[in-house]
Coordinates of C-alpha atoms in Angstrom, one line a residue:
Chain A
X1 CA 44.3 -18.2 -37.5
X2 CA 43.4 -17.7 -41.0
X3 CA 39.9 -16.4 -41.5
X4 CA 37.7 -17.1 -44.5
X5 CA 37.9 -14.7 -47.4
X6 CA 35.3 -12.5 -45.7
X7 CA 34.8 -9.0 -47.0
X8 CA 37.0 -7.5 -44.3
X9 CA 37.3 -8.8 -40.8
X10 CA 34.8 -7.3 -38.3
X11 CA 36.2 -4.8 -35.9
X12 CA 35.1 -4.5 -32.3
X13 CA 32.7 -1.8 -33.5
X14 CA 31.1 -4.2 -35.9
X15 CA 30.5 -6.7 -33.1
X16 CA 29.1 -3.9 -31.0
X17 CA 26.8 -2.9 -33.8
X18 CA 25.5 -6.5 -34.1
X19 CA 25.0 -6.4 -30.3
X20 CA 23.0 -3.2 -30.4
X21 CA 20.8 -4.4 -33.2
X22 CA 20.4 -8.1 -32.3
X23 CA 20.6 -8.3 -28.5
X24 CA 16.9 -7.7 -27.9
X25 CA 15.8 -10.0 -30.6
X26 CA 18.0 -12.8 -29.2
X27 CA 16.9 -12.3 -25.6
X28 CA 13.3 -12.3 -26.8
X29 CA 13.7 -15.5 -28.6
X30 CA 15.4 -17.2 -25.7
X31 CA 12.9 -15.9 -23.1
X32 CA 10.2 -17.3 -25.3
X33 CA 12.0 -20.6 -25.5
X34 CA 12.9 -20.9 -21.8
X35 CA 10.4 -18.8 -20.0
X36 CA 13.3 -17.5 -17.9
X37 CA 14.6 -14.0 -18.4
X38 CA 17.8 -14.4 -16.4
X39 CA 18.7 -17.6 -18.1
X40 CA 18.0 -16.0 -21.5
X41 CA 20.1 -12.9 -20.7
X42 CA 23.0 -14.9 -19.4
X43 CA 23.0 -17.1 -22.5
X44 CA 22.8 -14.2 -24.9
X45 CA 25.6 -12.4 -23.1
X46 CA 27.8 -15.5 -23.3
X47 CA 27.1 -15.8 -27.0
X48 CA 28.2 -12.2 -27.6
X49 CA 31.3 -12.8 -25.5
X50 CA 32.0 -15.8 -27.8
X51 CA 31.3 -13.7 -30.8
X52 CA 33.7 -11.0 -29.7
X53 CA 36.4 -13.6 -29.4
X54 CA 35.7 -15.5 -32.6
X55 CA 34.4 -13.0 -35.2
X56 CA 37.4 -10.7 -35.4
X57 CA 39.6 -13.7 -36.6
X58 CA 37.0 -15.8 -38.3
X59 CA 34.9 -13.1 -39.9
X60 CA 31.2 -12.4 -39.5
X61 CA 29.0 -15.5 -40.0
X62 CA 26.5 -15.3 -42.9
X63 CA 23.7 -14.5 -40.4
X64 CA 25.2 -12.9 -37.2
X65 CA 21.7 -12.9 -35.6
X66 CA 21.2 -16.6 -36.3
X67 CA 24.7 -17.4 -35.0
X68 CA 24.0 -15.5 -31.8
X69 CA 20.6 -17.1 -31.2
X70 CA 21.9 -20.6 -31.9
X71 CA 25.0 -20.2 -29.8
X72 CA 23.0 -18.7 -26.9
X73 CA 20.4 -21.5 -27.2
X74 CA 23.1 -24.2 -27.0
X75 CA 24.6 -22.6 -24.0
X76 CA 21.2 -22.3 -22.4
X77 CA 20.4 -25.9 -23.0
X78 CA 23.8 -27.0 -21.6
X79 CA 23.1 -25.0 -18.5
X80 CA 19.6 -26.3 -18.1
X81 CA 20.9 -29.8 -18.6
X82 CA 23.6 -29.3 -15.9
X83 CA 21.1 -27.8 -13.5
X84 CA 18.6 -30.4 -14.3
X85 CA 21.1 -33.2 -13.5
X86 CA 22.0 -31.5 -10.3
X87 CA 18.4 -30.9 -9.4
X88 CA 17.6 -34.5 -10.3
X89 CA 20.3 -35.8 -8.0
X90 CA 19.0 -33.6 -5.2
X91 CA 15.5 -34.8 -5.9
X92 CA 16.6 -38.4 -5.9
X93 CA 18.0 -38.0 -2.5
X94 CA 14.6 -36.8 -1.3
X95 CA 12.3 -39.2 -3.1
X96 CA 12.3 -41.6 -6.0
X97 CA 10.4 -40.9 -9.1
X98 CA 8.3 -43.6 -10.7
X99 CA 7.4 -43.7 -14.3
X100 CA 7.3 -39.9 -14.5
X101 CA 10.9 -39.3 -15.4
X102 CA 12.3 -35.8 -14.7
X103 CA 11.6 -33.4 -17.5
X104 CA 14.4 -31.5 -19.2
X105 CA 14.9 -28.1 -17.8
X106 CA 14.4 -27.6 -14.1
X107 CA 11.0 -29.1 -13.8
X108 CA 12.7 -31.8 -11.9
X109 CA 13.1 -29.4 -9.0
X110 CA 11.0 -30.4 -6.0
X111 CA 7.7 -28.6 -5.5
X112 CA 8.1 -25.1 -4.1
X113 CA 11.7 -24.8 -5.2
X114 CA 10.6 -22.1 -7.5
X115 CA 13.0 -23.0 -10.3
X116 CA 12.8 -21.4 -13.7
X117 CA 11.2 -24.6 -14.9
X118 CA 8.1 -23.4 -13.2
X119 CA 7.8 -20.7 -15.7
X120 CA 8.6 -22.8 -18.7
X121 CA 6.1 -25.4 -17.6
X122 CA 3.5 -22.8 -16.9
X123 CA 4.0 -21.0 -20.2
X124 CA 3.5 -24.3 -22.0
X125 CA 0.3 -25.1 -20.2
X126 CA -1.6 -22.1 -21.5
X127 CA -4.4 -22.1 -23.9
X128 CA -2.0 -19.8 -25.8
X129 CA -2.3 -20.8 -29.4
X130 CA 1.5 -20.9 -29.9
X131 CA 3.3 -23.3 -27.7
X132 CA 6.7 -22.2 -26.5
X133 CA 7.9 -25.6 -27.6
X134 CA 7.6 -24.2 -31.1
X135 CA 10.3 -21.7 -30.5
X136 CA 12.7 -24.4 -29.3
X137 CA 12.0 -26.4 -32.4
X138 CA 15.3 -27.0 -34.1
X139 CA 13.7 -26.0 -37.4
X140 CA 13.4 -22.5 -36.0
X141 CA 16.6 -22.2 -34.1
X142 CA 18.9 -24.9 -35.1
X143 CA 20.1 -23.4 -38.3
X144 CA 22.5 -20.5 -37.6
X145 CA 21.8 -19.0 -41.1
X146 CA 18.0 -19.5 -41.0
X147 CA 15.5 -16.8 -40.2
X148 CA 15.3 -15.8 -36.5
X149 CA 11.7 -15.5 -35.3
X150 CA 10.9 -12.1 -34.0
X151 CA 9.6 -12.4 -30.4
X152 CA 10.5 -8.8 -29.4
X153 CA 6.9 -7.7 -29.5
X154 CA 5.9 -10.2 -26.8
X155 CA 8.9 -9.1 -24.7
X156 CA 8.2 -5.4 -25.0
X157 CA 4.6 -5.9 -23.9
X158 CA 5.8 -8.0 -21.0
X159 CA 8.4 -5.3 -20.0
X160 CA 5.6 -2.6 -20.2
X161 CA 3.0 -4.6 -18.5
X162 CA 0.7 -2.3 -16.4
X163 CA 1.4 -4.6 -13.4
X164 CA 5.0 -3.2 -13.3
X165 CA 5.8 0.3 -12.1
X166 CA 6.5 2.7 -14.9
X167 CA 10.1 3.2 -13.7
X168 CA 10.6 -0.5 -13.8
X169 CA 9.0 -0.7 -17.3
X170 CA 11.5 1.8 -18.6
X171 CA 14.5 0.1 -17.0
X172 CA 13.5 -3.4 -18.2
X173 CA 12.8 -2.3 -21.7
X174 CA 16.2 -0.6 -22.0
X175 CA 17.9 -3.6 -20.4
X176 CA 16.2 -6.5 -22.2
X177 CA 15.3 -4.9 -25.6
X178 CA 18.1 -2.4 -25.9
X179 CA 20.9 -4.4 -24.2
X180 CA 21.9 -1.4 -22.0
X181 CA 23.8 -2.3 -19.0
X182 CA 22.4 -1.5 -15.6
X183 CA 25.0 1.2 -14.8
X184 CA 24.2 2.9 -18.1
X185 CA 20.5 2.9 -17.3
X186 CA 21.2 4.2 -13.8
X187 CA 23.3 7.1 -15.2
X188 CA 20.7 8.0 -17.7
X189 CA 18.0 8.3 -15.0
X190 CA 20.3 9.7 -12.3
X191 CA 19.6 6.8 -10.0
X192 CA 22.3 5.0 -8.1
X193 CA 23.5 1.7 -9.6
X194 CA 22.4 -0.4 -6.7
X195 CA 19.0 1.1 -6.7
X196 CA 18.6 0.6 -10.4
X197 CA 19.9 -3.0 -10.1
X198 CA 17.4 -3.6 -7.3
X199 CA 14.6 -2.2 -9.4
X200 CA 15.4 -4.5 -12.3
X201 CA 15.7 -7.6 -10.1
X202 CA 12.4 -6.8 -8.4
X203 CA 10.7 -6.3 -11.8
X204 CA 12.0 -9.6 -13.1
X205 CA 11.0 -11.4 -10.0
X206 CA 7.5 -10.0 -10.3
X207 CA 7.2 -11.2 -13.9
X208 CA 8.2 -14.6 -12.8
X209 CA 6.3 -14.9 -9.5
X210 CA 3.1 -13.1 -10.5
X211 CA 3.0 -14.9 -13.8
X212 CA 3.0 -12.0 -16.2
X213 CA 2.6 -13.8 -19.5
X214 CA 4.8 -13.3 -22.6
X215 CA 2.2 -12.6 -25.2
X216 CA 1.0 -9.9 -27.5
X217 CA -2.3 -8.4 -26.3
X218 CA -5.3 -9.1 -28.4
X219 CA -6.7 -6.3 -30.6
X220 CA -9.3 -5.7 -28.0
X221 CA -6.7 -5.2 -25.3
X222 CA -4.4 -3.0 -27.4
X223 CA -6.2 0.3 -26.5
X224 CA -5.2 -0.3 -22.9
X225 CA -1.9 -2.1 -23.4
X226 CA -0.3 0.0 -26.2
X227 CA -0.2 3.4 -24.4
X228 CA 2.2 2.3 -21.7
X229 CA 4.5 0.8 -24.3
X230 CA 4.5 4.1 -26.3
X231 CA 4.9 6.1 -23.1
X232 CA 8.0 4.1 -22.2
X233 CA 9.6 4.7 -25.6
X234 CA 8.6 8.4 -25.6
X235 CA 10.1 8.8 -22.1
X236 CA 13.3 7.2 -23.1
X237 CA 13.5 9.6 -26.0
X238 CA 12.7 12.6 -23.9
X239 CA 15.1 11.6 -21.3
X240 CA 17.8 11.6 -24.0
X241 CA 16.6 14.7 -25.7
X242 CA 15.6 17.0 -22.9
X243 CA 17.7 16.1 -19.9
X244 CA 20.7 18.3 -19.9
X245 CA 22.3 16.9 -16.9
X246 CA 24.2 13.7 -17.0
X247 CA 26.5 12.0 -19.5
X248 CA 26.1 13.4 -23.1
X249 CA 27.0 10.0 -24.6
X250 CA 24.5 8.1 -22.5
X251 CA 21.8 10.7 -23.5
X252 CA 22.6 10.3 -27.2
X253 CA 22.3 6.6 -26.8
X254 CA 18.9 6.9 -25.2
X255 CA 17.6 8.9 -28.2
X256 CA 19.1 6.3 -30.6
X257 CA 17.6 3.5 -28.6
X258 CA 14.2 5.1 -28.4
X259 CA 14.2 5.6 -32.2
X260 CA 15.3 2.0 -32.7
X261 CA 12.5 0.8 -30.5
X262 CA 10.1 3.1 -32.3
X263 CA 11.1 1.6 -35.6
X264 CA 10.7 -1.8 -34.2
X265 CA 7.2 -1.1 -33.0
X266 CA 6.3 0.5 -36.4
X267 CA 7.7 -2.6 -38.2
X268 CA 5.8 -5.0 -36.0
X269 CA 2.5 -3.0 -35.7
X270 CA 2.4 -1.2 -39.1
X271 CA -1.3 -0.5 -38.8
X272 CA -1.3 1.2 -35.4
X273 CA -1.3 4.9 -36.3
X274 CA -0.1 6.0 -32.8
X275 CA 2.9 3.8 -33.2
X276 CA 3.7 5.5 -36.5
X277 CA 2.9 8.8 -34.9
X278 CA 5.4 8.3 -32.1
X279 CA 8.1 7.3 -34.5
X280 CA 7.3 10.3 -36.7
X281 CA 7.5 12.6 -33.7
X282 CA 10.8 11.2 -32.6
X283 CA 12.3 11.4 -36.1
X284 CA 11.2 15.0 -36.6
X285 CA 12.4 16.1 -33.2
X286 CA 15.7 14.2 -33.6
X287 CA 16.2 15.9 -37.0
X288 CA 16.5 19.3 -35.2
X289 CA 19.2 17.9 -32.8
X290 CA 22.2 19.3 -34.7
X291 CA 20.8 22.8 -34.6
X292 CA 19.5 22.6 -31.0
X293 CA 22.8 23.2 -29.2
X294 CA 25.2 26.0 -29.9
X295 CA 29.0 25.5 -30.0
X296 CA 29.3 26.5 -26.4
X297 CA 26.7 23.9 -25.3
X298 CA 23.9 26.4 -24.7
X299 CA 20.3 25.8 -25.9
X300 CA 19.1 27.2 -29.2
X301 CA 15.3 27.8 -29.3
X302 CA 13.3 26.5 -32.2
X303 CA 12.8 30.0 -33.8
X304 CA 16.5 30.8 -33.5
X305 CA 17.7 27.5 -34.9
X306 CA 19.7 27.3 -38.2
X307 CA 17.2 25.2 -40.1
X308 CA 19.8 24.3 -42.8
X309 CA 21.3 22.1 -40.1
X310 CA 18.2 20.0 -39.7
X311 CA 18.6 16.4 -40.8
X312 CA 16.7 16.3 -44.1
X313 CA 16.6 12.5 -44.3
X314 CA 14.9 12.3 -40.9
X315 CA 12.5 15.1 -41.7
X316 CA 11.5 13.3 -45.0
X317 CA 11.0 10.0 -43.1
X318 CA 8.9 11.7 -40.4
X319 CA 6.8 13.5 -42.9
X320 CA 6.1 10.4 -44.8
X321 CA 4.9 8.7 -41.6
X322 CA 2.7 11.7 -40.8
X323 CA 1.1 11.3 -44.2
X324 CA 0.5 7.6 -43.6
X325 CA -1.2 8.5 -40.3
X326 CA -3.4 10.9 -42.1
X327 CA -4.5 8.2 -44.5
X328 CA -5.3 5.8 -41.6
X329 CA -7.4 8.7 -40.2
X330 CA -7.5 7.6 -36.5
X331 CA -5.9 10.6 -34.9
X332 CA -4.2 10.3 -31.5
X333 CA -1.9 12.4 -29.3
X334 CA 1.4 11.2 -30.7
X335 CA 0.2 11.7 -34.3
X336 CA -0.9 15.2 -33.6
X337 CA 2.4 16.1 -31.9
X338 CA 4.1 14.6 -35.0
X339 CA 1.9 16.7 -37.3
X340 CA 2.8 19.8 -35.4
X341 CA 6.5 19.0 -35.7
X342 CA 5.9 18.4 -39.4
X343 CA 4.4 21.9 -39.8
X344 CA 7.5 23.3 -38.2
X345 CA 9.6 21.3 -40.5
X346 CA 7.7 22.7 -43.5
X347 CA 8.8 26.2 -42.7
X348 CA 12.0 27.1 -44.3
X349 CA 12.4 30.1 -41.9
X350 CA 10.8 30.4 -38.5
X351 CA 8.7 33.4 -39.7
X352 CA 7.2 31.2 -42.4
X353 CA 5.6 28.9 -39.8
X354 CA 1.9 28.2 -40.4
X355 CA 0.7 29.0 -36.9
X356 CA -2.9 28.9 -38.0
X357 CA -2.5 25.2 -38.7
X358 CA -0.6 24.6 -35.5
X359 CA -3.3 26.2 -33.4
X360 CA -5.9 23.9 -35.2
X361 CA -3.7 20.9 -34.4
X362 CA -3.5 22.0 -30.7
X363 CA -7.3 22.4 -30.7
X364 CA -7.6 18.8 -31.8
X365 CA -5.0 17.8 -29.2
X366 CA -7.1 19.6 -26.5
X367 CA -10.1 17.6 -27.6
X368 CA -8.3 14.3 -27.6
X369 CA -5.9 14.6 -24.7
X370 CA -6.6 17.8 -22.8
X371 CA -4.1 18.9 -20.2
X372 CA -2.4 22.0 -18.9
X373 CA 0.9 21.4 -20.9
X374 CA -1.1 21.1 -24.2
X375 CA -3.0 24.2 -23.2
X376 CA 0.2 26.1 -22.6
X377 CA 1.7 25.1 -26.0
X378 CA -1.6 26.1 -27.6
X379 CA -1.3 29.5 -26.0
X380 CA 2.2 29.9 -27.5
X381 CA 0.8 29.1 -30.9
X382 CA -2.1 31.5 -30.4
X383 CA 0.4 34.2 -29.4
X384 CA 2.2 33.7 -32.7
X385 CA -1.1 33.8 -34.6
X386 CA -3.0 36.6 -32.8
X387 CA -0.3 38.5 -30.9
X388 CA 1.3 38.3 -27.5
X389 CA -1.7 39.6 -25.5
X390 CA -4.1 36.9 -26.8
X391 CA -1.5 34.3 -25.8
X392 CA -0.9 35.9 -22.4
X393 CA -4.7 35.9 -21.6
X394 CA -4.7 32.1 -22.2
X395 CA -1.6 31.5 -20.2
X396 CA -2.8 33.6 -17.2
X397 CA -5.9 31.4 -17.1
X398 CA -3.8 28.3 -16.4
X399 CA -3.0 27.0 -13.0
X400 CA 0.6 25.9 -13.5
X401 CA 2.6 27.8 -10.9
X402 CA 4.9 24.8 -10.4
X403 CA 6.0 24.6 -14.0
X404 CA 9.1 26.4 -15.2
X405 CA 7.7 26.3 -18.7
X406 CA 4.7 28.2 -17.7
X407 CA 6.7 31.0 -16.2
X408 CA 9.1 31.0 -19.2
X409 CA 6.3 31.4 -21.6
X410 CA 4.7 34.2 -19.5
X411 CA 8.1 35.9 -19.3
X412 CA 8.5 35.7 -23.1
X413 CA 5.1 37.1 -23.8
X414 CA 5.4 39.9 -21.2
X415 CA 8.7 40.8 -22.7
X416 CA 7.1 41.1 -26.1
X417 CA 4.4 43.3 -24.6
X418 CA 7.1 45.6 -23.2
X419 CA 6.1 44.8 -19.6
X420 CA 9.8 44.4 -18.7
X421 CA 9.8 44.3 -14.9
X422 CA 7.0 41.7 -14.9
X423 CA 8.9 39.7 -17.5
X424 CA 12.1 39.7 -15.3
X425 CA 10.1 38.4 -12.4
X426 CA 8.6 35.7 -14.5
X427 CA 12.0 34.6 -15.8
X428 CA 13.2 34.5 -12.2
X429 CA 10.3 32.3 -11.3
X430 CA 11.1 30.0 -14.3
X431 CA 14.8 29.8 -13.3
X432 CA 13.9 28.8 -9.8
X433 CA 11.7 25.9 -11.1
X434 CA 13.9 24.7 -14.0
X435 CA 15.4 21.3 -13.2
X436 CA 18.4 21.3 -15.5
X437 CA 21.4 23.6 -15.7
X438 CA 21.4 24.2 -19.4
X439 CA 17.8 25.3 -19.3
X440 CA 18.5 27.5 -16.3
X441 CA 21.4 29.1 -18.1
X442 CA 19.2 29.7 -21.1
X443 CA 16.5 31.4 -19.0
X444 CA 19.1 33.6 -17.2
X445 CA 20.5 34.7 -20.6
X446 CA 17.1 35.6 -21.8
X447 CA 16.4 37.6 -18.6
X448 CA 19.7 39.5 -19.0
X449 CA 19.0 40.2 -22.6
X450 CA 15.7 41.8 -21.5
X451 CA 17.4 43.9 -18.9
X452 CA 20.0 45.2 -21.4
X453 CA 17.4 45.7 -24.2
Chain B
X1 CA -1.9 -23.1 -13.8
X2 CA -1.3 -20.6 -11.0
X3 CA -3.3 -19.7 -8.0
X4 CA -4.0 -16.0 -7.1
X5 CA -5.5 -14.4 -4.1
X6 CA -8.1 -11.7 -5.0
X7 CA -8.7 -9.5 -2.0
X8 CA -11.3 -6.9 -1.9
X9 CA -10.6 -3.8 0.1
X10 CA -13.4 -1.7 1.4
X11 CA -13.5 1.6 3.4
X12 CA -14.1 1.2 7.1
X13 CA -17.2 2.8 8.5
X14 CA -20.2 3.7 6.3
X15 CA -22.1 0.9 4.7
X16 CA -23.7 1.3 1.3
X17 CA -27.6 1.2 1.1
X18 CA -29.1 -2.4 1.3
X19 CA -30.5 -2.3 -2.3
X20 CA -27.0 -1.6 -3.6
X21 CA -25.6 -4.5 -1.4
X22 CA -28.2 -6.8 -2.7
X23 CA -27.2 -6.0 -6.3
X24 CA -23.5 -6.6 -5.5
X25 CA -24.3 -9.9 -3.7
X26 CA -26.2 -11.1 -6.8
X27 CA -23.3 -10.1 -9.1
X28 CA -20.8 -11.8 -6.9
X29 CA -22.8 -15.0 -6.9
X30 CA -23.0 -14.9 -10.7
X31 CA -19.2 -14.3 -10.9
X32 CA -18.6 -17.3 -8.7
X33 CA -20.7 -19.4 -11.0
X34 CA -18.8 -18.2 -14.0
X35 CA -15.4 -18.9 -12.3
X36 CA -16.6 -22.4 -11.3
X37 CA -17.8 -23.1 -14.9
X38 CA -14.4 -22.0 -16.1
X39 CA -12.7 -24.3 -13.7
X40 CA -11.0 -21.4 -12.0
X41 CA -12.8 -21.2 -8.7
X42 CA -10.9 -22.5 -5.7
X43 CA -12.4 -20.8 -2.7
X44 CA -13.8 -17.5 -1.5
X45 CA -16.2 -15.6 0.6
X46 CA -17.0 -12.2 2.1
X47 CA -15.8 -11.5 5.7
X48 CA -17.6 -10.2 8.7
X49 CA -16.6 -6.7 9.9
X50 CA -13.1 -6.2 11.3
X51 CA -14.6 -5.7 14.8
X52 CA -15.5 -9.4 14.8
X53 CA -11.8 -10.2 14.5
X54 CA -9.6 -11.7 17.3
X55 CA -5.8 -11.7 17.3
X56 CA -3.6 -14.4 18.7
X57 CA -0.2 -13.0 19.3
X58 CA 3.0 -14.9 20.4
X59 CA 4.6 -13.6 23.5
X60 CA 8.4 -13.1 24.0
X61 CA 8.6 -15.6 26.7
X62 CA 6.3 -18.2 25.1
X63 CA 2.6 -18.6 25.1
X64 CA 0.2 -16.3 23.3
X65 CA -1.9 -13.3 24.1
X66 CA -5.5 -13.4 22.7
X67 CA -7.0 -10.0 22.2
X68 CA -10.2 -8.5 20.7
X69 CA -10.1 -6.5 17.5
X70 CA -8.4 -6.5 14.2
X71 CA -4.6 -6.8 13.8
X72 CA -4.4 -3.3 12.4
X73 CA -7.0 -0.5 12.4
X74 CA -7.2 1.3 9.2
X75 CA -9.2 3.4 6.8
X76 CA -9.7 0.3 4.7
X77 CA -10.1 -3.3 5.7
X78 CA -10.3 -6.7 4.0
X79 CA -13.9 -7.2 2.9
X80 CA -13.5 -10.6 1.3
X81 CA -11.2 -12.9 -0.5
X82 CA -11.2 -15.3 -3.5
X83 CA -8.7 -17.8 -4.5
X84 CA -8.7 -18.5 -8.2
X85 CA -6.6 -20.8 -10.4
X86 CA -5.9 -19.5 -13.8
X87 CA -3.2 -19.5 -16.6
X88 CA -1.4 -16.3 -15.8
X89 CA -1.6 -12.8 -14.4
X90 CA -3.6 -11.4 -17.4
X91 CA -6.4 -13.9 -16.8
X92 CA -6.3 -13.2 -13.0
X93 CA -6.5 -9.4 -13.8
X94 CA -9.4 -9.9 -16.1
X95 CA -11.4 -11.6 -13.3
X96 CA -10.2 -9.0 -10.8
X97 CA -11.6 -6.3 -13.1
X98 CA -15.0 -8.0 -13.0
X99 CA -14.9 -8.0 -9.2
X100 CA -13.8 -4.4 -9.1
X101 CA -16.7 -3.5 -11.4
X102 CA -19.2 -5.5 -9.4
X103 CA -18.2 -4.2 -6.0
X104 CA -16.9 -0.7 -7.0
X105 CA -14.0 -1.5 -4.7
X106 CA -10.3 -1.9 -5.3
X107 CA -9.2 -5.5 -5.7
X108 CA -5.6 -6.7 -4.9
X109 CA -4.3 -9.6 -7.0
X110 CA -1.4 -11.6 -5.4
X111 CA 0.2 -14.8 -6.6
X112 CA 0.5 -17.8 -4.3
X113 CA 4.0 -19.4 -4.1
X114 CA 4.5 -22.6 -5.9

């Protein structure tokens, strides 16, 4: 085959890159058009399979996203037509239709058959201002080079609907928006593949059977509906950043995916400061990633990190977002965490850190979203500002015996105060409670250093 | 349109004071009016206490056994049900929220098949 004079033929990685960036958009458009998640997913996967076959020889189409959506949509319509013919035949055998000819799609299924057409029909019958028929309008989808409508916001709010369990929200978001395969998601969360597949199937069934709508919440609903969406993205990021067990590549991918989702949300909801705050937080934390692990894989704490290794581009982007949040002036927990990360990023050396400002930010955080973990972090900042005893007094007032972090902070402060045997015991308590091996290794090393010092 | 069952679960045992109940009853009546006006009301009512229940249970060798009492004793029991017909789960949840606020009790929302 002779391809067109394309600027280089796309490699498998190029197709993969299009997959990563466009999968969620395509699924969202087709879910909107069909009201059926499984049908949409199958069609988009088929379209990418066709692309993987075709593009390396023929070159990338002018709009890969448009090509994928158009191809997927055609496949979906073919399938709906086939199934509709089959269903119509079955139905004919049961009873004869009069003037009401079978509708396209699976609406021709007999009552109670629970076909996907139920969803499509239902979605269309809403007082929803935008009819899903709009999305199937050839003007929107027929031109492979035309703009692809962005329906991802609807889909992410569906995936993170409070009627779904948080674990299912995370899995569905990664699967439908991120295009992660079920085994990848299972590995990332240390759950068996079968269990994860079951979780996803059940969540999709609930969306269909319980009638969870595909719609963006109204402004009035956002205060309740946005936090679970942000929590899911943050959890995906943390899982990738903090979890030390499991496949390194999968974890990197989780961080990348979380940042991608964060960027998407920021692009689609540019006036929601918590959305910007979450993105800023992830970028500023991600920026430290190159300095966070030593060559031997061990953990490097923030004060010991080589700050020249921090990714300056990400830091600059995160800072700019924090400034945008400040201008909007509607502070929230993610914005404050981002601001704290920005203060750390401002310090060229650890000893230049403006702890006074960090304590103030934690004070604000305690006022907005109080909790023991925030109080613990605040105590650490106070220890830096006013000395270890002041920090320890605050830590000892907390009831957090189950937390390894609590004991690790106590151990650190006791060590600084020269109360070595107490510090050793606190490190031991922290080691017992730490969930992951890298962290446990780190705590053990700190305890040993104390013994030798 | 889709039909949902809203079931109200209440703790077994102590009854709230009558003046509170009167208030709840009035609010429930108003809610029912609102649902009817919205074309969403299908059916609903409060239930008598579980000790008024009778269970009819099939027997292994045919026939049934009729016994006094609820199917299952529990710390909570079904206090009442409503069937509503609305566009989607979000609309059903919005109504359920109103019921929960009116009764101060948890409300389960379940879709009907078909």
